Coordinates of C-alpha atoms and ligand atoms in Angstrom, one line a residue:
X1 CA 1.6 -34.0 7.3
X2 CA 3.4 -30.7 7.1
X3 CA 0.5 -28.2 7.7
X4 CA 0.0 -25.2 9.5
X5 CA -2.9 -23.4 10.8
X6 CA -3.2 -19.2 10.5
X7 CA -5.6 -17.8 13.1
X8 CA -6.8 -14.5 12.3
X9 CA -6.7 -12.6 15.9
X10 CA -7.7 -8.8 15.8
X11 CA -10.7 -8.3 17.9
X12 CA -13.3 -7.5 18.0
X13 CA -14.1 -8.0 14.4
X14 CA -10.7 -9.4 12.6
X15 CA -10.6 -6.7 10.2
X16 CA -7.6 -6.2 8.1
X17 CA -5.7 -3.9 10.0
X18 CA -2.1 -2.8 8.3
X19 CA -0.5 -4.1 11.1
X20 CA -2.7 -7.4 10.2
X21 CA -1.7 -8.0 6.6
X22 CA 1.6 -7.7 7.2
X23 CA 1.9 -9.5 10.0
X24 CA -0.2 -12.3 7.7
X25 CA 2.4 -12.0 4.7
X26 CA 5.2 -12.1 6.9
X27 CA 3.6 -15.6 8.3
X28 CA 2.6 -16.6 4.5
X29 CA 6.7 -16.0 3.6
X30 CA 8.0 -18.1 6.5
X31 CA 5.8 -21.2 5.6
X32 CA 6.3 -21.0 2.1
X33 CA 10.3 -21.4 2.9
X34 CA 10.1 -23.8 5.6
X35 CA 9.7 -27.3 3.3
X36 CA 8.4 -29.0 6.1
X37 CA 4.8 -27.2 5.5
X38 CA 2.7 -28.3 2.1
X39 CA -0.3 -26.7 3.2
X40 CA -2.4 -24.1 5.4
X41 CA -5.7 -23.8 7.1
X42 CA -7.1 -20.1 7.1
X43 CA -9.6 -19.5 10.0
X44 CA -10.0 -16.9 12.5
X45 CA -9.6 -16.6 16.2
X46 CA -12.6 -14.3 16.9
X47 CA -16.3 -16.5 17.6
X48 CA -18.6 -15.9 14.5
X49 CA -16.3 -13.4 12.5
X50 CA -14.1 -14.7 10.0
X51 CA -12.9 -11.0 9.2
X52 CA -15.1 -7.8 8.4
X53 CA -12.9 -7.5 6.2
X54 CA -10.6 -4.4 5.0
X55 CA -10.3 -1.8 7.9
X56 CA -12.5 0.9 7.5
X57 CA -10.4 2.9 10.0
X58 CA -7.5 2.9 7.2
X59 CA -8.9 4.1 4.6
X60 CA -10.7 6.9 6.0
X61 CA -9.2 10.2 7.3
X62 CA -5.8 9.3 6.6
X63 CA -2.7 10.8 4.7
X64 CA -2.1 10.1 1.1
X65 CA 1.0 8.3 2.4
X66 CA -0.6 6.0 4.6
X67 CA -3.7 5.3 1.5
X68 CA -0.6 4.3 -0.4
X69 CA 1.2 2.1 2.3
X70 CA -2.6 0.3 3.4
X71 CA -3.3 0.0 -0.3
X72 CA 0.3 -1.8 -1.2
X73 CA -0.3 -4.4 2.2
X74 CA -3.6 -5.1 0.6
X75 CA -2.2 -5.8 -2.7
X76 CA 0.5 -8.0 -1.6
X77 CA -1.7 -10.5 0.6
X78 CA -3.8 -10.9 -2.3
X79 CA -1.1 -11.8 -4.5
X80 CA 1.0 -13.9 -1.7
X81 CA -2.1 -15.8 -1.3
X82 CA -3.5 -16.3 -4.5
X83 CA -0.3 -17.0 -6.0
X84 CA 0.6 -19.6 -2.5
X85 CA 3.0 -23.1 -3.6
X86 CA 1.3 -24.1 -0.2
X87 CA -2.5 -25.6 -0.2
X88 CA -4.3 -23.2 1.2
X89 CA -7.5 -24.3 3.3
X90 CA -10.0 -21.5 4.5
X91 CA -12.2 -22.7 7.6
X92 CA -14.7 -20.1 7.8
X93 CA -16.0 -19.9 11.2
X94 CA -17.7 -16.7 10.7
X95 CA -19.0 -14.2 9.0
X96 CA -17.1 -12.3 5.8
X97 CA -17.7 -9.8 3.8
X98 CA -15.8 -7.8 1.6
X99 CA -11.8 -7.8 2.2
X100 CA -12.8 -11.1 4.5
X101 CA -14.7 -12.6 2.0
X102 CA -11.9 -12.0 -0.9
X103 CA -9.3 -13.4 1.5
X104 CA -11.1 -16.8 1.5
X105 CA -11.8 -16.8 -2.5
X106 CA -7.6 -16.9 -2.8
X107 CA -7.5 -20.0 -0.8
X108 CA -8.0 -23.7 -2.8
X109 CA -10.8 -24.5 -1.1
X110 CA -13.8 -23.1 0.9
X111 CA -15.7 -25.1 4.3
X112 CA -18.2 -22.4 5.9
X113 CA -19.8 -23.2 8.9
X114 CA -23.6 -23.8 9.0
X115 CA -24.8 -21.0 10.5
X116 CA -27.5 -18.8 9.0
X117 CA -25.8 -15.6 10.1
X118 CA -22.2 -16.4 8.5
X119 CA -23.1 -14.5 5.6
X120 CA -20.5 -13.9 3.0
X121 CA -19.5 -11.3 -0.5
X122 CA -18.3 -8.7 -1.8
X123 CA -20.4 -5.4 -0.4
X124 CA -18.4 -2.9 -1.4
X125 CA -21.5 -1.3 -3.1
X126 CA -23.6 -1.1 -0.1
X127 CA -20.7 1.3 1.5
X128 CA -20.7 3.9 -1.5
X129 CA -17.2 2.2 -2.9
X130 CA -16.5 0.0 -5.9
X131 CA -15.0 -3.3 -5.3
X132 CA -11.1 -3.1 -7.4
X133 CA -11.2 -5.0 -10.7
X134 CA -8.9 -8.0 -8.7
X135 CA -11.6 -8.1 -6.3
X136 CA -13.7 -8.9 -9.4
X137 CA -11.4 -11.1 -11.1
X138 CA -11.4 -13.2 -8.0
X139 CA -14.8 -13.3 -7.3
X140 CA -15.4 -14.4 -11.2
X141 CA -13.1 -17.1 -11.3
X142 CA -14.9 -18.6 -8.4
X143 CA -18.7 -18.0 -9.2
X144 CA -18.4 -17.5 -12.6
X145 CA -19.5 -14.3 -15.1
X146 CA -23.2 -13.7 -14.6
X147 CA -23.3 -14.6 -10.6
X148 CA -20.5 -12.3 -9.9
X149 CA -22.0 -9.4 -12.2
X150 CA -25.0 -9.6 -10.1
X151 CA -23.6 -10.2 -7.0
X152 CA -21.1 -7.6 -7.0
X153 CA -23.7 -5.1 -8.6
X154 CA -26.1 -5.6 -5.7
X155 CA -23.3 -5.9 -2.6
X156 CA -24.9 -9.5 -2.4
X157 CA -24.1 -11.2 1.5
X158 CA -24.8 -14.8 0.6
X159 CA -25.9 -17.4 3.7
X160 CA -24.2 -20.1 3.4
X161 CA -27.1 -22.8 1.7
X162 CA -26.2 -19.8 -1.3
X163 CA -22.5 -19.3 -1.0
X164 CA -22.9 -23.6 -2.0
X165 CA -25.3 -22.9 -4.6
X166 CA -23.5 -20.4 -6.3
X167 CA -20.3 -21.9 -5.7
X168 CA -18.5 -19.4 -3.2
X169 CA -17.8 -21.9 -1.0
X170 CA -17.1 -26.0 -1.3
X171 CA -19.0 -27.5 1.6
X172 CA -20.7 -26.0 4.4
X173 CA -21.0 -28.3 7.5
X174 CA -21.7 -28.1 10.6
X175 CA -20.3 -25.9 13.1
X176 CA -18.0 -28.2 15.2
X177 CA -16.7 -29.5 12.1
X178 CA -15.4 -27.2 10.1
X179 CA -11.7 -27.7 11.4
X180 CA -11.8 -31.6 11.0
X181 CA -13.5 -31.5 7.8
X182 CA -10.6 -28.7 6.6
X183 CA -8.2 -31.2 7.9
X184 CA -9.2 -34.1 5.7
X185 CA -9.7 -32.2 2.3
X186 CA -6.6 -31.3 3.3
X187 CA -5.0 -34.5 3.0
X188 CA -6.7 -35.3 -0.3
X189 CA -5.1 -32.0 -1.9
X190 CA -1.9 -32.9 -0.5
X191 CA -1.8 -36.7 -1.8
X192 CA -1.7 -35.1 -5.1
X193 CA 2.2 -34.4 -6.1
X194 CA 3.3 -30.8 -5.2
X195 CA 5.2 -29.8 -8.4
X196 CA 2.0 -30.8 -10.3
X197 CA -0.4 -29.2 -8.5
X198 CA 2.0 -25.8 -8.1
X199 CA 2.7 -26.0 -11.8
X200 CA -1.4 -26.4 -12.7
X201 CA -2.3 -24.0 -9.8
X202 CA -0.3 -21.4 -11.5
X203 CA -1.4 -22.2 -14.7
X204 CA -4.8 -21.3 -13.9
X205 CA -4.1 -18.2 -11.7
X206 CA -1.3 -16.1 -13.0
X207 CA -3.1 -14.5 -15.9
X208 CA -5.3 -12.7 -13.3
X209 CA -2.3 -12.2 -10.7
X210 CA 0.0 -10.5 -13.4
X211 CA -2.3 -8.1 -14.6
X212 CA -2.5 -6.8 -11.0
X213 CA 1.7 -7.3 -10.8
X214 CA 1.7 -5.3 -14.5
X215 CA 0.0 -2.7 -13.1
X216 CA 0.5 -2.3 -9.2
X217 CA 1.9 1.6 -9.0
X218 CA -1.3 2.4 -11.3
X219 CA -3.9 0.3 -9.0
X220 CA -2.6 2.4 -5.9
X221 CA -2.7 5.5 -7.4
X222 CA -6.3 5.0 -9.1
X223 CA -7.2 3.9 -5.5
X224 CA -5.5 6.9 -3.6
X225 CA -7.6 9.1 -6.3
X226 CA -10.6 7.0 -5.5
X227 CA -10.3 6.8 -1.9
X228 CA -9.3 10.9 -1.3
X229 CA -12.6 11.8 -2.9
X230 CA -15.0 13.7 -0.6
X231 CA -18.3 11.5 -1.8
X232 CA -15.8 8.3 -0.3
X233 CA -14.7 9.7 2.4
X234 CA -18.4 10.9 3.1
X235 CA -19.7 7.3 2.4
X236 CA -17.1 5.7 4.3
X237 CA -17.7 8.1 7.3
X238 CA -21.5 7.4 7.5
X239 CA -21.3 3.6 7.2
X240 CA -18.7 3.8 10.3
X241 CA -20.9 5.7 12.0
X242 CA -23.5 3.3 11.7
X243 CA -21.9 0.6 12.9
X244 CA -20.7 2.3 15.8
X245 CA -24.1 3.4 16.1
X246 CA -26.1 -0.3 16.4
X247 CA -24.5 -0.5 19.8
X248 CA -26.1 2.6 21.4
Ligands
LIG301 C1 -13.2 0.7 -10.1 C2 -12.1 1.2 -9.2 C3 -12.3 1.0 -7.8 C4 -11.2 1.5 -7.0 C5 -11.6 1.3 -5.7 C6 -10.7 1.6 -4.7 C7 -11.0 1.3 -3.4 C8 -12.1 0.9 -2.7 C9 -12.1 -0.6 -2.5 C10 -12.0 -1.0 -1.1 C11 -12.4 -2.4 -1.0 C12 -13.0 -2.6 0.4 C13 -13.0 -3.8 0.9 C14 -13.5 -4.0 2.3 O1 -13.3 -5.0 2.9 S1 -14.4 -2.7 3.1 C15 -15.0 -3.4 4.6 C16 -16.3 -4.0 4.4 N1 -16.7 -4.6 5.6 C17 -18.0 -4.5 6.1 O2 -18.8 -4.0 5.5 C18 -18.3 -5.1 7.4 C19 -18.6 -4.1 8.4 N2 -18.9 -4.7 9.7 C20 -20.0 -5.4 10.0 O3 -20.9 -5.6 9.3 C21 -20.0 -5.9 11.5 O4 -19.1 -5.2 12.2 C22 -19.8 -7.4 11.6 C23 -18.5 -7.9 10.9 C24 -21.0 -8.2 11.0 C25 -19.7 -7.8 13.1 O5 -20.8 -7.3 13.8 P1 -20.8 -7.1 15.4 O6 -20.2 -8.4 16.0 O7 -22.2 -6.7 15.8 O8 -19.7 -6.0 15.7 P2 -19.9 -4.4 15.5 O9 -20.6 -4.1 14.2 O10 -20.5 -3.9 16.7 O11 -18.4 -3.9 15.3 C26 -17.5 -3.9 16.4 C27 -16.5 -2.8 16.2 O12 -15.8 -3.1 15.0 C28 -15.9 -1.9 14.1 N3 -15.8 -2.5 12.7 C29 -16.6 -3.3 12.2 N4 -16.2 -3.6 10.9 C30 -15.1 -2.9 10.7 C31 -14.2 -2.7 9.6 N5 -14.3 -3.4 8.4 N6 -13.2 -1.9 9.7 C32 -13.0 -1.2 10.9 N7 -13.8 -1.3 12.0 C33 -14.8 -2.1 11.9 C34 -17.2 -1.3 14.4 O13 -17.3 0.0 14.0 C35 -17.2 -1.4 15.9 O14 -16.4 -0.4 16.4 P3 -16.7 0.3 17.8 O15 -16.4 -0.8 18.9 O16 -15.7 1.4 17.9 O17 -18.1 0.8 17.8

C-alpha cells in the first residue's frame, strides 16, 4: 500500500544530531516525490528510546555559526513534517521527551507502547531553557490550551495511561504491537482520498506552520541570542553533566 518505514538510528539515545535531521529531511523529500509512497511510519531503531530528543551536544559550546546551522535543521524538520502530503504514523517504541516528543506531535497519529517508563513531553523547563513558541503551538493543537499551559510550565514527562488521557498520544498498546497496530491505522487513513485529506490536513495546520515560515530568520536569531547566554550555556552544561554522571 505504498508506505515506508523511517527508523531513527543514532545510538545510544537517538537524539537529533545535525547530521540526523538532515539526513531525516533528506528521507522525508525523497518519499514525498516518489508517488508510489502515501504514507510513513516514524519509529526508532534504538530499544526503549524513541529520541532524547534535540542534541544537547549542539547547542552547547558551539560557534554562533553552527547555533544558526543546528537551529535552521531543527526548523525545517518541523515544518517538513508537520506540513507532510504523506500520512505520517509515529510508533513510539520508547521514551521521548522534548525534541523526541515534538517530532511525534507532527505526525497524524500517535501508538506509544505500554511501558511505564516510555515517558513522554516537552521538558524544556526542567533544563533551564524555554521550549520555542512552535514547540508550543504544536503541543497546543494536540492537548489543547490549559493541558499544554501546565504541562509545558511544569516540564511535565507524561507515562503513557496520561499521554492517552490528555490526548498526546492515540492508543497505547502493547509492546509487540505497536508496529502492526501502526500498520492498520494506517490503512484506515490511507482509504480516505489523498487530495482530500492533504487539502483538510493543510487547512488545519498552515496557520501555525506560516507563522514559523513568516518569521524563520527572526526565530534563529532570537534562539542564537537565547542559546549564547551564559545562564543557558550554564544550564545546559550542568544537565549534561548529569547525565553523564548517572553512569558513574
Ligand atoms: C521563548 C523563546 C525561547 C527560545 C528558545 C530557544 C531555544 C531553546 C529551545 C531548545 C529546545 C530543546 C529541545 C530538546 O529536545 S532539548 C533535549 C531534551 N532531552 C532530554 O532532556 C533527554 C535527556 N536524556 C535522558 O533523559 C536520557 O538520556 C534518556 C533519553 C532517558 C536515556 O537514558 P539512558 O538510556 O539511561 O541513557 P543515558 O542517560 O546514560 O545517556 C546515554 C548518553 O547519551 C547522552 N545524551 C542523552 N540525551 C542526550 C541529548 N538530548 N543530547 C545529547 N546527548 C544526550 C548522555 O549524556 C550519555 O552520554 P555519555 O555516554 O557520553 O555519558
Amino acid at each position: 500500500m505504498g508506505v515506508a518505514v523511517i527508523k531513527l538510528k543514532n545510538p545510544p539515545v537517538n537524539s537529533l544530531s545535525l547530521e540526523v535531521l538532515t539526513e531525516f529531511v533528506i528521507s522525508l523529500e525523497k518519499l514525498e516525490n516518489d508517488k508510489t509512497f502515501r504514507g510513513v511510519i516514524v519509529t526508532s531503531d534504538c530499544p526503549g528510546i524513541f529520541s532524547a530528543g534535540l542534541d544537547l551536544t549542539e547547542m552547547c559550546g558551539k560557534s554562533q555559526a553552527h547555533y544558526a546551522e543546528y537551529w535552521r535543521a531543527v526548523q525545517e524538520l518541523w515544518l517538513r513534517l508537520y506540513l507532510s502530503n504523506l500520512v505520517l504514523i509515529a510508533a513510539i517504541n520508547g521514551v521521548s521527551p522534548a525534541g523526541g516528543c515534538l517530532m511525534s506531535l507532527t505526525c497524524d497519529y500517535r501508538v506509544l507502547a505500554d511501558n511505564p517508563k516510555y515517558n513522554m513531553g516537552l521538558n524544556e523547563t526542567l533544563l533551564g531553557i524555554v521550549a520555542p513558541s512552535w514547540f508550543k503551538d504544536t503541543l497546543v493543537n494536540t492537548v489543547g490550551h490549559r493541558t499544554a499551559e501546565r504541562a509545558l510550565q511544569l516540564g511535565l514527562l507524561f507515562p503513557p495511561a496520561e499521554a492517552l488521557r490528555v490526548g498526546m498520544v492515540d492508543q497505547v498498546v502493547p509492546e509487540d504491537q505497536v508496529h502492526s497496530t501502526a500498520l492498520s491505522v494506517m490503512a484506515q487513513w490511507l482509504a480516505v482520498p489523498d487530495h482530500a485529506r492533504q487539502l483538510t490536513k493543510n487547512l488545519m495546520r498552515k496557520p501555525t506552520a506560516d507563522r514559523l515560515v513568516k518569521q524563520r530568520d527572526a526565530d534563529i536569531q532570537y534562539f542564537l541570542r537565547f542559546i549564547s547566554r551564559d545562564s543557558i550555556q550554564k544550564s545546559l552544561r550542568v544537565y549534561l553533566d548529569k547525565l553523564r554522571q548517572k553512569k558513574g
